[in-house]
Coordinates of C-alpha atoms in Angstrom, one line a residue:
Chain A
X1 CA -6.3 7.0 -12.1
X2 CA -5.4 3.4 -12.4
X3 CA -7.5 0.9 -14.0
X4 CA -6.8 -2.5 -12.2
X5 CA -7.8 -6.0 -13.3
X6 CA -8.9 -8.2 -10.3
X7 CA -8.0 -11.8 -11.0
X8 CA -10.6 -13.1 -8.7
X9 CA -13.5 -10.8 -9.9
X10 CA -12.3 -11.1 -13.4
X11 CA -13.2 -7.3 -14.0
X12 CA -11.4 -4.2 -14.7
X13 CA -12.1 -1.7 -11.8
X14 CA -11.1 1.7 -10.8
X15 CA -8.2 2.2 -8.5
X16 CA -10.5 3.7 -5.9
X17 CA -12.0 0.2 -5.2
X18 CA -8.3 -1.1 -4.1
X19 CA -5.9 -0.7 -1.5
X20 CA -2.1 -0.9 -2.1
X21 CA -0.3 -3.1 0.1
X22 CA 3.4 -2.6 -0.9
X23 CA 6.0 -5.1 -2.3
X24 CA 5.1 -8.5 -3.3
X25 CA 6.8 -11.9 -2.8
X26 CA 8.3 -11.0 0.6
X27 CA 8.3 -14.1 2.5
X28 CA 8.3 -14.3 6.4
X29 CA 11.4 -15.8 7.6
X30 CA 10.8 -19.4 8.5
X31 CA 12.6 -19.1 11.9
X32 CA 12.5 -15.3 13.0
X33 CA 14.4 -16.2 16.2
X34 CA 17.5 -17.4 14.3
X35 CA 17.9 -14.2 12.5
X36 CA 20.3 -11.4 13.4
X37 CA 19.0 -7.9 13.9
X38 CA 20.5 -7.0 10.3
X39 CA 18.5 -9.9 8.6
X40 CA 15.3 -8.9 10.7
X41 CA 15.7 -5.2 10.0
X42 CA 16.1 -6.1 6.2
X43 CA 12.9 -8.2 6.2
X44 CA 11.0 -5.5 8.0
X45 CA 12.0 -2.2 6.5
X46 CA 14.1 -2.7 3.4
X47 CA 12.4 -2.6 0.0
X48 CA 13.4 -2.9 -3.5
X49 CA 11.7 0.4 -4.4
X50 CA 12.6 0.1 -8.2
X51 CA 12.4 2.8 -10.7
X52 CA 10.8 0.5 -13.4
X53 CA 8.9 -2.7 -13.1
X54 CA 7.8 -3.5 -9.7
X55 CA 5.8 -6.6 -8.3
X56 CA 3.4 -5.3 -5.7
X57 CA 0.2 -6.5 -3.6
X58 CA -3.2 -4.8 -4.0
X59 CA -6.3 -5.8 -2.0
X60 CA -9.8 -5.5 -3.8
X61 CA -11.1 -3.7 -0.7
X62 CA -14.7 -2.8 -1.8
X63 CA -15.4 -6.2 -3.4
X64 CA -13.9 -9.7 -3.0
X65 CA -11.5 -8.4 -0.4
X66 CA -8.7 -10.6 -1.6
X67 CA -5.1 -9.9 -2.2
X68 CA -3.4 -10.2 -5.6
X69 CA -0.3 -9.2 -7.2
X70 CA 0.4 -6.6 -9.9
X71 CA 3.3 -5.9 -12.2
X72 CA 3.4 -2.2 -12.6
X73 CA 5.9 0.3 -14.0
X74 CA 6.7 2.9 -11.4
X75 CA 7.6 5.5 -14.0
X76 CA 4.9 5.2 -16.6
X77 CA 2.4 3.5 -14.1
X78 CA 1.4 1.1 -16.8
X79 CA 0.2 -2.1 -15.4
X80 CA 1.6 -5.2 -17.2
X81 CA -0.1 -7.9 -15.4
X82 CA -2.2 -9.0 -12.4
X83 CA -2.0 -12.5 -11.0
X84 CA -3.1 -14.4 -7.8
X85 CA -1.1 -14.7 -4.7
X86 CA 1.0 -17.6 -4.6
X87 CA 1.7 -17.4 -8.4
X88 CA 4.7 -15.9 -10.3
X89 CA 4.3 -13.3 -13.0
X90 CA 4.6 -14.6 -16.5
X91 CA 6.3 -11.5 -18.1
X92 CA 8.8 -10.3 -15.6
X93 CA 12.4 -10.9 -16.3
X94 CA 14.5 -12.5 -13.6
X95 CA 16.6 -9.2 -13.2
X96 CA 13.4 -7.2 -12.4
X97 CA 11.7 -9.8 -10.2
X98 CA 15.1 -10.3 -8.3
X99 CA 15.2 -12.6 -5.5
X100 CA 11.8 -13.9 -4.3
X101 CA 13.0 -15.5 -1.2
Chain B
X1 CA 28.8 38.4 -5.1
X2 CA 27.1 41.7 -5.3
X3 CA 25.3 42.6 -2.1
X4 CA 21.6 43.1 -2.5
X5 CA 20.5 46.2 -0.8
X6 CA 17.9 49.0 -1.1
X7 CA 20.7 51.3 -2.1
X8 CA 21.7 48.6 -4.9
X9 CA 18.0 48.5 -6.0
X10 CA 18.1 52.4 -6.4
X11 CA 21.5 52.3 -8.2
X12 CA 20.3 49.6 -10.8
X13 CA 17.0 51.6 -11.3
X14 CA 19.2 54.1 -12.9
X15 CA 20.4 51.8 -15.6
X16 CA 16.7 50.4 -15.8
X17 CA 17.6 47.1 -14.0
X18 CA 19.6 45.8 -17.1
X19 CA 22.7 45.4 -15.6
X20 CA 22.3 43.0 -12.7
X21 CA 25.0 40.4 -12.5
X22 CA 24.1 36.6 -12.7
X23 CA 23.3 35.4 -9.2
X24 CA 25.8 32.4 -9.6
X25 CA 28.4 31.2 -12.1
X26 CA 27.8 28.1 -14.4
X27 CA 31.2 26.6 -14.3
X28 CA 32.4 23.4 -16.2
X29 CA 33.1 20.6 -13.6
X30 CA 36.6 20.2 -12.4
X31 CA 38.2 16.7 -12.5
X32 CA 38.4 16.4 -8.7
X33 CA 36.4 17.8 -5.7
X34 CA 36.7 17.4 -1.9
X35 CA 33.0 16.9 -1.6
X36 CA 30.4 16.3 -4.3
X37 CA 26.9 17.0 -3.2
X38 CA 24.4 15.1 -5.6
X39 CA 21.2 16.8 -5.9
X40 CA 20.7 20.7 -6.4
X41 CA 17.5 21.1 -4.3
X42 CA 17.2 23.1 -1.2
X43 CA 18.8 20.4 0.9
X44 CA 21.7 19.9 -1.4
X45 CA 22.5 23.6 -1.9
X46 CA 22.1 24.3 1.9
X47 CA 24.6 21.3 2.5
X48 CA 27.0 22.9 0.0
X49 CA 26.8 26.3 1.7
X50 CA 27.3 25.1 5.3
X51 CA 30.3 22.9 3.9
X52 CA 31.8 26.0 2.6
X53 CA 30.8 28.3 5.4
X54 CA 31.0 26.2 8.5
X55 CA 33.9 24.0 7.6
X56 CA 36.0 25.9 5.3
X57 CA 35.5 23.1 2.6
X58 CA 35.6 25.2 -0.8
X59 CA 36.2 22.5 -3.4
X60 CA 32.6 21.5 -3.3
X61 CA 30.4 20.6 -6.4
X62 CA 26.7 20.4 -6.5
X63 CA 25.6 18.1 -9.4
X64 CA 22.0 18.4 -10.5
X65 CA 20.3 16.5 -13.4
X66 CA 17.9 19.2 -14.1
X67 CA 17.8 22.6 -12.8
X68 CA 18.3 24.0 -9.4
X69 CA 15.4 23.7 -7.1
X70 CA 13.3 21.8 -9.8
X71 CA 12.5 18.9 -7.8
X72 CA 10.6 18.7 -4.6
X73 CA 11.9 22.1 -3.4
X74 CA 9.9 23.8 -6.2
X75 CA 6.9 21.4 -5.8
X76 CA 5.9 21.5 -2.0
X77 CA 3.4 23.6 -0.2
X78 CA 6.2 25.6 1.8
X79 CA 4.7 25.0 5.2
X80 CA 7.2 25.5 7.9
X81 CA 6.8 24.3 11.6
X82 CA 8.4 22.3 14.3
X83 CA 5.9 20.9 16.4
X84 CA 6.9 17.4 16.2
X85 CA 5.9 15.0 19.1
X86 CA 9.2 13.1 19.8
X87 CA 12.2 14.8 21.3
X88 CA 14.8 13.9 18.5
X89 CA 12.5 15.0 15.6
X90 CA 11.3 18.1 17.5
X91 CA 14.7 19.3 18.2
X92 CA 16.0 18.7 14.5
X93 CA 13.0 20.8 13.3
X94 CA 13.1 23.4 16.0
X95 CA 16.9 23.9 15.1
X96 CA 15.8 24.4 11.5
X97 CA 13.1 26.7 12.4
X98 CA 15.7 28.9 14.4
X99 CA 17.8 28.9 11.3
X100 CA 14.8 30.0 9.1
X101 CA 14.2 33.0 11.4
X102 CA 17.6 34.6 10.5
X103 CA 17.9 33.1 6.9
X104 CA 17.1 36.1 4.8
X105 CA 19.7 38.0 6.6
X106 CA 22.2 35.3 6.5
X107 CA 21.9 34.6 2.8
X108 CA 21.2 38.3 1.9
X109 CA 18.3 37.0 -0.1
X110 CA 14.7 37.4 0.8
X111 CA 13.2 34.0 1.3
X112 CA 9.9 35.5 2.2
X113 CA 9.8 33.7 5.6
X114 CA 6.5 34.6 7.0
X115 CA 5.7 33.5 10.5
X116 CA 1.9 33.5 10.2
X117 CA 1.2 30.6 12.3
X118 CA 0.3 27.1 11.7
X119 CA -3.0 25.3 13.0
X120 CA -3.4 21.7 13.4
X121 CA -7.2 21.0 13.7
X122 CA -8.6 18.2 16.0
X123 CA -12.1 16.6 15.0
X124 CA -12.4 14.0 17.4
X125 CA -11.7 13.4 21.3
X126 CA -8.8 11.3 20.3
X127 CA -7.4 14.0 18.1
X128 CA -7.6 16.5 21.0
X129 CA -6.0 14.1 23.3
X130 CA -3.0 13.7 20.8
X131 CA -2.9 17.6 20.3
X132 CA -2.6 18.3 24.0
X133 CA -0.2 15.7 24.4
X134 CA 2.1 17.0 21.4
X135 CA 1.6 20.7 22.7
X136 CA 2.9 19.6 26.1
X137 CA 5.7 17.6 24.6
X138 CA 6.6 20.8 22.4
X139 CA 6.6 23.2 25.3
X140 CA 8.9 20.9 27.4
X141 CA 11.3 21.1 24.4
X142 CA 11.1 24.9 24.2
X143 CA 8.8 24.9 21.1
X144 CA 5.9 27.3 21.2
X145 CA 2.5 25.9 21.1
X146 CA -1.1 26.6 22.3
X147 CA -4.1 24.5 22.4
X148 CA -7.2 26.4 21.1
X149 CA -11.0 25.9 21.4
X150 CA -13.4 26.2 18.6
X151 CA -14.3 29.8 19.5
X152 CA -10.7 31.1 19.7
X153 CA -10.0 29.3 16.4
X154 CA -13.0 30.9 14.7
X155 CA -11.8 34.2 15.9
X156 CA -8.5 33.8 14.3
X157 CA -9.7 32.0 11.1
X158 CA -13.1 33.5 10.3
X159 CA -13.7 31.5 7.0
X160 CA -13.3 28.2 8.8
X161 CA -16.3 26.1 9.3
X162 CA -16.5 25.7 13.1
X163 CA -20.1 24.4 13.1
X164 CA -20.6 21.6 15.6
X165 CA -23.0 20.1 13.3
X166 CA -20.8 19.4 10.5
X167 CA -19.7 15.9 9.6
X168 CA -16.3 16.4 11.2
X169 CA -16.6 19.1 13.7
X170 CA -13.6 21.2 14.6
X171 CA -13.2 20.5 18.4
X172 CA -9.9 22.4 18.8
X173 CA -6.4 22.8 17.5
X174 CA -2.6 23.2 18.2
X175 CA -1.3 26.5 17.1
X176 CA 2.3 27.2 16.6
X177 CA 2.6 30.9 16.1
X178 CA 6.1 30.8 15.0
X179 CA 5.3 28.4 12.0
X180 CA 4.5 29.8 8.7
X181 CA 5.7 29.7 5.1
X182 CA 8.5 30.7 2.9
X183 CA 9.0 31.2 -0.7
X184 CA 10.4 27.8 -1.9
X185 CA 12.2 28.9 -5.1
X186 CA 13.8 31.6 -3.1
X187 CA 15.1 29.2 -0.6
X188 CA 16.9 27.3 -3.5
X189 CA 18.2 30.5 -5.2
X190 CA 19.5 32.1 -2.0
X191 CA 21.4 29.0 -0.9
X192 CA 22.6 28.7 -4.4
X193 CA 23.8 32.5 -4.7
X194 CA 25.5 32.2 -1.1
X195 CA 27.3 29.0 -1.7
X196 CA 28.5 30.1 -5.2
X197 CA 29.8 33.2 -3.5
X198 CA 32.1 30.9 -1.4
X199 CA 33.4 29.0 -4.2
X200 CA 30.9 26.1 -4.6
X201 CA 30.7 24.8 -8.1
X202 CA 27.0 24.6 -9.2
X203 CA 26.7 22.2 -12.0
X204 CA 23.4 21.7 -13.6
X205 CA 22.2 19.5 -16.5
X206 CA 24.7 17.0 -15.2
X207 CA 23.1 13.6 -14.1
X208 CA 24.9 11.2 -11.9
X209 CA 24.9 7.8 -13.6
X210 CA 27.1 5.8 -11.2
X211 CA 29.1 6.0 -8.0
X212 CA 32.5 4.7 -8.3
X213 CA 33.6 2.7 -5.2
X214 CA 37.0 1.1 -4.9
X215 CA 38.0 -1.0 -1.8
X216 CA 35.1 0.0 0.0
X217 CA 35.7 3.8 -0.3
X218 CA 34.1 6.1 -2.7
X219 CA 36.4 7.9 -5.4
X220 CA 33.8 9.7 -7.4
X221 CA 30.7 9.8 -9.6
X222 CA 30.0 8.8 -13.1
X223 CA 27.9 11.5 -14.9
X224 CA 26.6 12.3 -18.3
X225 CA 29.7 14.4 -18.6
X226 CA 32.2 11.9 -17.5
X227 CA 33.8 11.0 -14.3
X228 CA 34.4 13.4 -11.6
X229 CA 36.7 12.4 -8.7
X230 CA 35.6 13.2 -5.1
X231 CA 37.0 12.2 -1.5
X232 CA 33.4 12.3 -0.4
X233 CA 30.0 12.0 -2.1
X234 CA 26.8 13.3 -0.3
X235 CA 23.5 12.2 -1.8
X236 CA 20.6 14.5 -1.2
X237 CA 18.3 13.2 -4.0
X238 CA 14.8 13.0 -2.5
X239 CA 12.5 10.6 -4.3
X240 CA 15.5 9.1 -6.3
X241 CA 17.5 8.2 -3.1
X242 CA 17.0 4.5 -3.5
X243 CA 18.2 4.6 -7.1
X244 CA 21.2 6.5 -5.9
X245 CA 22.0 3.9 -3.1
X246 CA 21.6 1.1 -5.5
X247 CA 24.4 2.6 -7.6
X248 CA 26.6 1.9 -4.6
X249 CA 25.2 -1.4 -3.9
X250 CA 23.2 -0.3 -0.9
X251 CA 19.7 -0.6 0.0
X252 CA 17.5 2.1 1.8
X253 CA 14.5 1.4 4.0
X254 CA 12.5 4.0 1.6
X255 CA 9.8 3.8 -0.7
X256 CA 9.2 6.4 -3.5
X257 CA 5.7 7.9 -3.6
X258 CA 3.9 10.6 -5.6
X259 CA 2.6 13.6 -3.5
X260 CA 0.3 16.1 -5.3
X261 CA -0.3 19.7 -4.6
X262 CA -2.5 22.4 -6.3
X263 CA -3.0 26.1 -6.4
X264 CA -6.0 28.0 -7.1
X265 CA -6.6 31.2 -9.1
X266 CA -5.5 34.4 -7.3
X267 CA -7.9 35.6 -4.7
X268 CA -8.1 38.7 -2.3
X269 CA -6.4 38.2 0.9
X270 CA -8.7 35.7 3.0
X271 CA -6.5 33.3 4.8
X272 CA -3.5 34.6 6.7
X273 CA -2.3 31.6 8.5
X274 CA -1.6 27.9 7.7
X275 CA -4.5 25.4 8.5
X276 CA -3.8 21.7 8.4
X277 CA -6.1 18.8 9.4
X278 CA -5.1 15.2 9.7
X279 CA -8.6 13.8 10.2
X280 CA -10.3 15.3 7.0
X281 CA -6.6 15.4 5.6
X282 CA -5.8 18.4 3.8
X283 CA -3.7 21.6 4.3
X284 CA -4.1 24.9 3.0
X285 CA -2.4 28.5 3.0
X286 CA -2.6 31.6 0.9
X287 CA 0.4 32.7 -0.9
X288 CA 1.5 36.2 -1.0
X289 CA 0.3 36.7 -4.7
X290 CA -3.1 35.4 -3.6
X291 CA -3.5 31.9 -4.7
X292 CA -4.7 29.2 -2.2
X293 CA -1.8 26.5 -2.0
X294 CA -3.3 23.1 -1.1
X295 CA -1.9 19.7 -0.4
X296 CA -2.8 16.4 1.2
X297 CA -1.5 12.8 1.4
X298 CA 0.6 10.8 -0.8
X299 CA -0.5 8.4 -3.5
X300 CA -0.3 5.0 -1.7
X301 CA 1.5 3.3 -4.6
X302 CA 5.1 3.6 -5.3
X303 CA 6.0 5.7 -8.1
X304 CA 8.5 7.9 -9.8
X305 CA 6.4 9.5 -12.4
X306 CA 5.9 13.1 -10.7
X307 CA 2.0 12.7 -10.9
X308 CA -0.6 10.7 -9.1
X309 CA -4.0 9.7 -9.5
X310 CA -7.0 12.1 -9.6
X311 CA -8.8 10.5 -6.7
X312 CA -6.3 11.8 -4.4
X313 CA -6.9 15.4 -5.6
X314 CA -10.5 14.8 -5.2
X315 CA -10.2 13.7 -1.7
X316 CA -8.1 16.7 -0.9
X317 CA -10.6 19.0 -2.4
X318 CA -13.2 17.5 -0.4
X319 CA -11.3 18.1 2.8
X320 CA -10.7 21.6 1.9
X321 CA -14.3 22.4 1.1
X322 CA -15.4 20.6 4.4
X323 CA -13.1 23.0 6.3
X324 CA -13.9 26.0 4.2
X325 CA -17.3 25.9 2.5
X326 CA -16.6 29.3 1.0
X327 CA -13.8 27.9 -1.3
X328 CA -16.1 25.5 -3.0
X329 CA -16.5 27.8 -6.0
X330 CA -13.0 28.6 -6.3
X331 CA -11.2 27.4 -9.4
X332 CA -8.0 25.6 -9.4
X333 CA -5.2 26.7 -11.5
X334 CA -2.4 24.2 -11.5
X335 CA -1.8 20.9 -10.0
X336 CA 1.5 18.7 -9.9
X337 CA 3.3 15.9 -8.3
X338 CA 6.6 15.4 -6.6
X339 CA 8.2 12.3 -5.5
X340 CA 8.8 11.9 -1.9
X341 CA 10.9 9.1 -0.4
X342 CA 9.0 7.9 2.8
X343 CA 10.6 6.1 5.7
X344 CA 8.7 3.4 7.7
X345 CA 8.9 5.9 10.6
X346 CA 8.2 9.1 8.8
X347 CA 11.6 10.5 9.8
X348 CA 14.6 11.2 7.7
X349 CA 17.9 9.3 7.3
X350 CA 20.9 11.6 7.8
X351 CA 23.7 9.0 7.9
X352 CA 27.0 7.5 6.9
X353 CA 26.8 4.4 5.0
X354 CA 28.9 1.2 5.0
X355 CA 30.7 2.7 1.9
X356 CA 33.6 5.1 3.3
X357 CA 33.0 8.6 2.0
X358 CA 29.4 8.1 1.0
X359 CA 26.6 9.9 2.9
X360 CA 23.0 10.0 2.5
X361 CA 20.3 12.6 3.6
X362 CA 17.1 11.3 2.6
X363 CA 13.8 9.9 3.6
X364 CA 12.3 13.2 4.6
X365 CA 9.0 12.1 3.1
X366 CA 6.4 14.8 2.9
X367 CA 7.9 17.2 5.3
X368 CA 11.3 18.0 3.9
X369 CA 11.0 21.6 3.0
X370 CA 10.4 22.9 6.4
X371 CA 13.8 21.4 7.5
X372 CA 15.8 22.8 4.6
X373 CA 18.3 24.9 6.6
X374 CA 18.6 22.5 9.5
X375 CA 19.1 19.5 7.2
X376 CA 21.7 21.3 5.4
X377 CA 23.5 22.2 8.3
X378 CA 23.7 19.0 10.4
X379 CA 24.4 17.0 7.1
X380 CA 27.3 19.4 6.2
X381 CA 28.7 18.7 9.8
X382 CA 28.3 15.0 9.4
X383 CA 30.0 14.9 6.1
X384 CA 32.8 17.2 7.2
X385 CA 33.5 15.4 10.3
X386 CA 32.8 11.9 9.1
X387 CA 30.8 11.6 12.2
X388 CA 27.1 12.4 13.0
X389 CA 26.1 15.8 14.2
X390 CA 24.6 15.5 17.6
X391 CA 21.1 16.4 16.2
X392 CA 21.6 13.9 13.3
X393 CA 22.7 10.9 15.3
X394 CA 19.4 9.6 16.2
X395 CA 18.5 9.7 12.3
X396 CA 21.3 7.2 11.4
X397 CA 20.2 4.3 9.2
X398 CA 21.3 1.9 12.0
X399 CA 18.0 2.6 13.7
X400 CA 16.2 0.1 11.3
X401 CA 18.5 -2.6 12.7
X402 CA 18.6 -1.5 16.2
X403 CA 14.8 -0.8 16.5
X404 CA 15.3 2.7 17.9
X405 CA 12.8 4.0 15.5
X406 CA 11.5 7.7 15.9
X407 CA 7.8 7.0 15.2
X408 CA 6.3 10.4 14.0
X409 CA 3.7 8.5 12.0
X410 CA 1.4 8.5 15.1
X411 CA 2.2 11.9 16.2
X412 CA 2.4 13.8 13.0
X413 CA -0.4 12.0 11.4
X414 CA 0.1 12.0 7.7
X415 CA -0.1 15.6 6.9
X416 CA 3.3 17.2 7.3

């Protein structure tokens, strides 16, 4: 069972209160019409799925209902950091964060 | 390979069963192979077996980082069925089911395939509409299926709570009589033994750490025991497929999730079929040694840790107790997790890749065990011919660009 800190409610709460929403920092293409099928498929379906540090979105479903980001290790499940949408993690290395476009 | 038979059993009884030969060799890796299969689970071993048997490719190695069948093959709930909605998926799984029906004979190894039937329960009018649609689609594809009403279900599963006053009343079910279960370890061992007899090298405790690609073609793999050359590399590594793809500079439309299962203490025979419910979300059967084998959905977060959260176990048990109040006092014996690689459309990827000689068979999600023979068969064909087997063609990775997804999520629900 994960214990997750909601950066909006400023409380450590049980995983059951939250919904997982997948990889974070995926930006919708500015001009979808201009993309090739490969680029659009990449945006829709292809994910980093790293074995290690992962930036991911969670929603605090039963409380503030807001989305925020979490840096979590996908092997140990240890949560390193939670931070609001629109900001970058402080502790991630560039290699783990990868491209944020 | 010493053929197993009743006569052999009798003969070995005379020497107190102390002289049985090893079921397979443990060779050191050769410097070069025609095909290297990465991953010694059921699918990988089946792939190696069919490469040798159907295509005469004998210089094959299976590289396994742990022990044979130690991943998801040994961690699933062993349910076998083929009642998928869409033609592409239904035909692939039905092909596998037909292979299951002759598998013990073919491998000369008792995989304990038991066609005890599979029930998929419906708890709402929409569930029942979906069930009727799916059963009709199945029958058009030549797959057995029957829609049952609660009275018929109650007759076949006396312990099931069919009360219409329960929170999620059972309104009906689809029933696939040819579905059932098999002994998961025996499937891995049976394929391993049969592949070994055909000259396949099964190399355990040898983790692949890199895939060597020269001029866009694969030339072999780096392992903990050094470089091993190969003309073709076939990756069948379930939860770690994304990691393997990364070694060749590829990405996959796959995310890895923990999937948990649990078994109870052994009970006297009380459930002679497989019961699944998408709505309350659990599935259950009773193994031949008497323990209830229980599973449900994945943990929603990405994970490689081979364990999940207790809340998922709790929901699973709630569902089982809703369906079978009589089991509420049963004590659970063991609980574990495996790592499943889930695709956006809940269908596998059996595919060539942009790298020449590199193939992937992955993305089976929560439903891989049932397809083990079919998966190995069509993947071996794909690898041997460098061209997709007709049944595998719709499962190419290209579908995530073309949009021709096979959306079994809606059809199969979450429980597989």
